[in-house]
PDB file of C-alpha atoms in Angstrom:
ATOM      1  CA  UNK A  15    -125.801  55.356   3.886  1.00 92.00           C
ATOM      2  CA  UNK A  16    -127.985  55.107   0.774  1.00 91.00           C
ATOM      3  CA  UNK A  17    -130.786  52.889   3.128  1.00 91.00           C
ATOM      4  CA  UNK A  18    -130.354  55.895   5.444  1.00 93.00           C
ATOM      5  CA  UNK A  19    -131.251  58.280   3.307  1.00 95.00           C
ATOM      6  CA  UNK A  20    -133.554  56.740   1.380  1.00 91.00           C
ATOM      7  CA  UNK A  21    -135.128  55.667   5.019  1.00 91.00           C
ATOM      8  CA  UNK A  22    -135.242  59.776   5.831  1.00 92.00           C
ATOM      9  CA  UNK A  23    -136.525  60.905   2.733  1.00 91.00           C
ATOM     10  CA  UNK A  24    -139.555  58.447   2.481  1.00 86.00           C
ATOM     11  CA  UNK A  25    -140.537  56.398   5.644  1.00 82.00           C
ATOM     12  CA  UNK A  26    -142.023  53.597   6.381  1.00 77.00           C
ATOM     13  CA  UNK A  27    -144.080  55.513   8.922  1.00 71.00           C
ATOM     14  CA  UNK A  28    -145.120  58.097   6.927  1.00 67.00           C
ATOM     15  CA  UNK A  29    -147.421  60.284   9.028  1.00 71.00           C
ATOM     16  CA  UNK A  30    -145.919  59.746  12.070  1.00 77.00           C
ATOM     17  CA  UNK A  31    -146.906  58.658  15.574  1.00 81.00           C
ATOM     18  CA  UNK A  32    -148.769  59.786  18.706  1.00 83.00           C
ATOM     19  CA  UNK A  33    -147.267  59.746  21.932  1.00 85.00           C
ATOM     20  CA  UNK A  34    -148.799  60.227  25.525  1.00 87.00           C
ATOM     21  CA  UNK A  35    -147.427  62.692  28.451  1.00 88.00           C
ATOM     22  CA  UNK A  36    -147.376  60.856  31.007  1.00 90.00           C
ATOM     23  CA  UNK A  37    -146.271  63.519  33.401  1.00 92.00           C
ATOM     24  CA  UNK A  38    -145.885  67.229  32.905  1.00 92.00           C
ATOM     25  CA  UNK A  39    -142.321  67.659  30.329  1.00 89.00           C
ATOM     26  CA  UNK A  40    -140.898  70.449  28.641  1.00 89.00           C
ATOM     27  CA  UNK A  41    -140.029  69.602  24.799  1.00 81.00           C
ATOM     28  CA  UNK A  42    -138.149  72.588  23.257  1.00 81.00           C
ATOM     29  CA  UNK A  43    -140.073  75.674  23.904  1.00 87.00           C
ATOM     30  CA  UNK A  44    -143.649  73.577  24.951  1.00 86.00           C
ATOM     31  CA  UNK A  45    -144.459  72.820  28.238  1.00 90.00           C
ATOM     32  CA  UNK A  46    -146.970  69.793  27.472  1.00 89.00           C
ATOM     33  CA  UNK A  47    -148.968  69.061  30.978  1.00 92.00           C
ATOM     34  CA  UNK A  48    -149.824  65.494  32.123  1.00 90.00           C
ATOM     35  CA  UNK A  49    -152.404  63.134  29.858  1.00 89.00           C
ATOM     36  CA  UNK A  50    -152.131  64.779  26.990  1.00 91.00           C
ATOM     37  CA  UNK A  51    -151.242  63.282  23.576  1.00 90.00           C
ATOM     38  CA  UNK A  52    -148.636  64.666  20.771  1.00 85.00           C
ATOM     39  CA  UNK A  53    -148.161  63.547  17.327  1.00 86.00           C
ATOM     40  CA  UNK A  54    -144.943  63.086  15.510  1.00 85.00           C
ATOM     41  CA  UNK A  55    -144.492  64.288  11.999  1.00 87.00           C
ATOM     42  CA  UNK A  56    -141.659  62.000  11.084  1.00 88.00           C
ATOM     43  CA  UNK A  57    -141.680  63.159   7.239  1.00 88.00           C
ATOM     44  CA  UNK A  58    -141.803  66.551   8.483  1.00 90.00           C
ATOM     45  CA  UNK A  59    -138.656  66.482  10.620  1.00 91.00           C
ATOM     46  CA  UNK A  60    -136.859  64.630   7.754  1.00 93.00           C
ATOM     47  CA  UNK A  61    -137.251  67.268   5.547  1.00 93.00           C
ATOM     48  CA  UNK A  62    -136.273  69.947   7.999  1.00 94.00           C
ATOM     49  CA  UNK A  63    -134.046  72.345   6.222  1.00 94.00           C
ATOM     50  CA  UNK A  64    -132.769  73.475   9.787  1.00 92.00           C
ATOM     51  CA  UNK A  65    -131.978  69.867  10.819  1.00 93.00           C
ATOM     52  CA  UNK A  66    -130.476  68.644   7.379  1.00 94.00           C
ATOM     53  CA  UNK A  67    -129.378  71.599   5.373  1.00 92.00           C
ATOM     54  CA  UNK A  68    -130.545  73.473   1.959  1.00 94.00           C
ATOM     55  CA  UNK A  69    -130.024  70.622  -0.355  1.00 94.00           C
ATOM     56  CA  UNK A  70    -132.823  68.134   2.387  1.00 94.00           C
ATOM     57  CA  UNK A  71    -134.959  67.038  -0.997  1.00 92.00           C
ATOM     58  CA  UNK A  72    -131.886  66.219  -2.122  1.00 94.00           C
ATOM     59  CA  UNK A  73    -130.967  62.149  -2.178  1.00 94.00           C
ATOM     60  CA  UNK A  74    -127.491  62.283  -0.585  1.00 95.00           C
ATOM     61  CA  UNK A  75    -126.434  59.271   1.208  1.00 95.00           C
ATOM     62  CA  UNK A  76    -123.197  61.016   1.700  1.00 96.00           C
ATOM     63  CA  UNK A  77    -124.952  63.340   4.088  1.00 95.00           C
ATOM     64  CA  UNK A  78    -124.762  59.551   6.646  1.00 96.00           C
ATOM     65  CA  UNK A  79    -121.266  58.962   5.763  1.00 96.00           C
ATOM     66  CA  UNK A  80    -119.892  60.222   9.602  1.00 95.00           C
ATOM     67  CA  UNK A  81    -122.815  58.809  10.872  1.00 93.00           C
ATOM     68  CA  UNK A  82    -126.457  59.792  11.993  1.00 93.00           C
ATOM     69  CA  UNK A  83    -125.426  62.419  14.430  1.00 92.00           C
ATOM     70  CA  UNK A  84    -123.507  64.686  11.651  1.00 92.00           C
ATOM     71  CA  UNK A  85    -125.629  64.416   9.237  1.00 93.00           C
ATOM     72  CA  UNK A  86    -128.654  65.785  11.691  1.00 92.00           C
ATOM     73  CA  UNK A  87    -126.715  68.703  12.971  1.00 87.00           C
ATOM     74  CA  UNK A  88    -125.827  67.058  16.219  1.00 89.00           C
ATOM     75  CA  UNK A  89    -129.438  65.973  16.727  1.00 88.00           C
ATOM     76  CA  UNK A  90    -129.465  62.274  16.196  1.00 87.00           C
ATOM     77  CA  UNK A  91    -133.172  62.042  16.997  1.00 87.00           C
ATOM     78  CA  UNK A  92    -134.004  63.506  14.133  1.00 91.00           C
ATOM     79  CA  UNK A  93    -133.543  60.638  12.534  1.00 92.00           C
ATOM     80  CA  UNK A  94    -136.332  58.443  13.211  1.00 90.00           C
ATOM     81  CA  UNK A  95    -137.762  56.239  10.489  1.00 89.00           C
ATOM     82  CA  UNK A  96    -139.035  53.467  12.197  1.00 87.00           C
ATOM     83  CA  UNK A  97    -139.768  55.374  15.957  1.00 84.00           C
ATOM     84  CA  UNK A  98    -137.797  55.617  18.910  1.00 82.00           C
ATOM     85  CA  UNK A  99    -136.618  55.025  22.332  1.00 82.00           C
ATOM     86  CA  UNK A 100    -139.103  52.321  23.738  1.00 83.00           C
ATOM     87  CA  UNK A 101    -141.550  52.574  20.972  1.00 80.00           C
ATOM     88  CA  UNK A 102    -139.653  51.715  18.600  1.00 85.00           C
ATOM     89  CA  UNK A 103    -140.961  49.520  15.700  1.00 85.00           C
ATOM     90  CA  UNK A 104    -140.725  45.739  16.675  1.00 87.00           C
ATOM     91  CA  UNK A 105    -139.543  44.989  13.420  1.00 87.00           C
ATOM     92  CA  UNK A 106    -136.798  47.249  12.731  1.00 88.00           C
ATOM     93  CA  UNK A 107    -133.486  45.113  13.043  1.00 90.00           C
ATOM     94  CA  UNK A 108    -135.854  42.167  10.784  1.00 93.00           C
ATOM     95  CA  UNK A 109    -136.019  45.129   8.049  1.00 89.00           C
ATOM     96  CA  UNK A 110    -133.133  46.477   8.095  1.00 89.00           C
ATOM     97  CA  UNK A 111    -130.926  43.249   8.118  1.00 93.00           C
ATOM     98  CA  UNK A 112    -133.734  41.444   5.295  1.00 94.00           C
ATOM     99  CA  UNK A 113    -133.354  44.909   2.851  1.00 91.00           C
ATOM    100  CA  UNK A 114    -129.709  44.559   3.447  1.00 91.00           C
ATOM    101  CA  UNK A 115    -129.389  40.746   2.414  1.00 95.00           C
ATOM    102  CA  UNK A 116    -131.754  41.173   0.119  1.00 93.00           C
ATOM    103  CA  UNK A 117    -130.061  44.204  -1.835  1.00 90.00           C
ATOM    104  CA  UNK A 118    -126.500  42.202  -1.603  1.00 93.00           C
ATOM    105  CA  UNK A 119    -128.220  39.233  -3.610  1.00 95.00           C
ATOM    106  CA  UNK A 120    -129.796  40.874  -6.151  1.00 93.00           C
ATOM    107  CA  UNK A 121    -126.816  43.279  -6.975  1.00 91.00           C
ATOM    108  CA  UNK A 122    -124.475  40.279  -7.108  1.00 95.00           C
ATOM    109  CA  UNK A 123    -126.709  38.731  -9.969  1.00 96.00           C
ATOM    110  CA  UNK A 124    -127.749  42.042 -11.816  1.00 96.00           C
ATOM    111  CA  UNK A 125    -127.604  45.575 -12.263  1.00 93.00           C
ATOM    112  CA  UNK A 126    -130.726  48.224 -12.537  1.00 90.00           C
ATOM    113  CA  UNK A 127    -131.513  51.179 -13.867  1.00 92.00           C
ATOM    114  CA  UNK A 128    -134.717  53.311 -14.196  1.00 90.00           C
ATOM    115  CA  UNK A 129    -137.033  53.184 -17.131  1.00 92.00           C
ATOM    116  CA  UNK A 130    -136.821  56.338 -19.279  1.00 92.00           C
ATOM    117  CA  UNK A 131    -140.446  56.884 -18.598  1.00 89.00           C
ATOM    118  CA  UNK A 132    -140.424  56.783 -15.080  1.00 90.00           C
ATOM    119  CA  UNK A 133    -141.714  59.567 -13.209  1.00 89.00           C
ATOM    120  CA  UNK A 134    -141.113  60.185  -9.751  1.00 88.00           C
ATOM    121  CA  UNK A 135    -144.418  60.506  -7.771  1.00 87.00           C
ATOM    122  CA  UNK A 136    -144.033  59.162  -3.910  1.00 84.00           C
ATOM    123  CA  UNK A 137    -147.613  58.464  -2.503  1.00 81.00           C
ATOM    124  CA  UNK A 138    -148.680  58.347   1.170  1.00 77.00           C
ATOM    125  CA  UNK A 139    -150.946  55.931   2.212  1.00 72.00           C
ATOM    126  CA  UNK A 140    -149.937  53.753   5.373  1.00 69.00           C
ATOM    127  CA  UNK A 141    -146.286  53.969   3.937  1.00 72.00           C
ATOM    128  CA  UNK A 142    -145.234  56.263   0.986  1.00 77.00           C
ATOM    129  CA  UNK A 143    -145.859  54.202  -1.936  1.00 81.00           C
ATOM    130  CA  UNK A 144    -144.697  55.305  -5.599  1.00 85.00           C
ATOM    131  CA  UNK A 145    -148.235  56.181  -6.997  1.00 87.00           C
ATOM    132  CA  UNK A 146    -147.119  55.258 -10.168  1.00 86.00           C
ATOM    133  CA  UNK A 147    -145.156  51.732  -9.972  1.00 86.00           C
ATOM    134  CA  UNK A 148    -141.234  52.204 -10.563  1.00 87.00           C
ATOM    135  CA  UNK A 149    -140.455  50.631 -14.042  1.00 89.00           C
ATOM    136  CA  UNK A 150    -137.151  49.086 -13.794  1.00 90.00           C
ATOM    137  CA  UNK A 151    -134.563  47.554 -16.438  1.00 93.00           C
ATOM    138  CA  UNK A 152    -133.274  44.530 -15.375  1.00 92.00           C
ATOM    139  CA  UNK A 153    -130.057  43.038 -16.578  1.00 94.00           C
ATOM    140  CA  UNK A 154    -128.575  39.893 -15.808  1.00 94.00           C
ATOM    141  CA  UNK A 155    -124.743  40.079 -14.894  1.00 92.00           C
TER     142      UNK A 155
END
């Protein structure tokens, strides 16, 4: 859950993708005609108030806990942090199973907790970045 949402509220792919019509589609209300291309505004959609409620700045990993498909308002692809269908990012199952390893090692060995001066400031470049570094307190178990 907390990966999830902090996978919605800043992702990887931060400004989204472009995708080709191949053949003439409807998508919503848009009729998009044949060789055309589209973009994607991933961050956008993840901060949809109509897709993920009032409270979508909010960090909430509850808002995951029955799944992807609740927490979008029955529209599970929504959620898209890394792509999807057949475009999907190549390496999604390598980062999602190394941040989950890697998270289960660290927290058996030490707890965190944010520096009083930290300030919040996400940054897109490629990916959102924090513009500012994150200073962390580190304490040994």
């Amino acid at each position: 859950m907390i990966m999830n949402e902090t996978l919605r509220l800043y992702s990887p792919a931060y400004s989204g993708f472009m995708r080709d019509v191949d053949k003439e589609i409807r998508l919503g209300k848009f009729d998009l005609p044949a060789s055309v291309q589209f973009h994607i505004p991933i961050m956008t959609i993840h901060h949809d108030p109509d897709i993920w409620g009032e409270d979508v700045n909010l960090f909430k990993p509850e808002r995951f806990a029955e799944g992807v498909s609740k927490a979008t308002n029955n529209n599970p692809i929504a959620f898209m942090p890394f792509g999807m269908g057949p475009h999907i990012c190549a390496g999604f199952n390598f980062a999602t199973n190394e941040a989950k390893i890697t998270i289960a090692m660290i927290l058996q060995r030490f707890t965190f907790r944010l520096s009083p001066g930290y300030v919040h400031s996400p940054f897109p470049v490629l990916a959102v970045r924090p513009e500012k570094g994150v200073q962390v307190i580190i304490n040994a178990l």
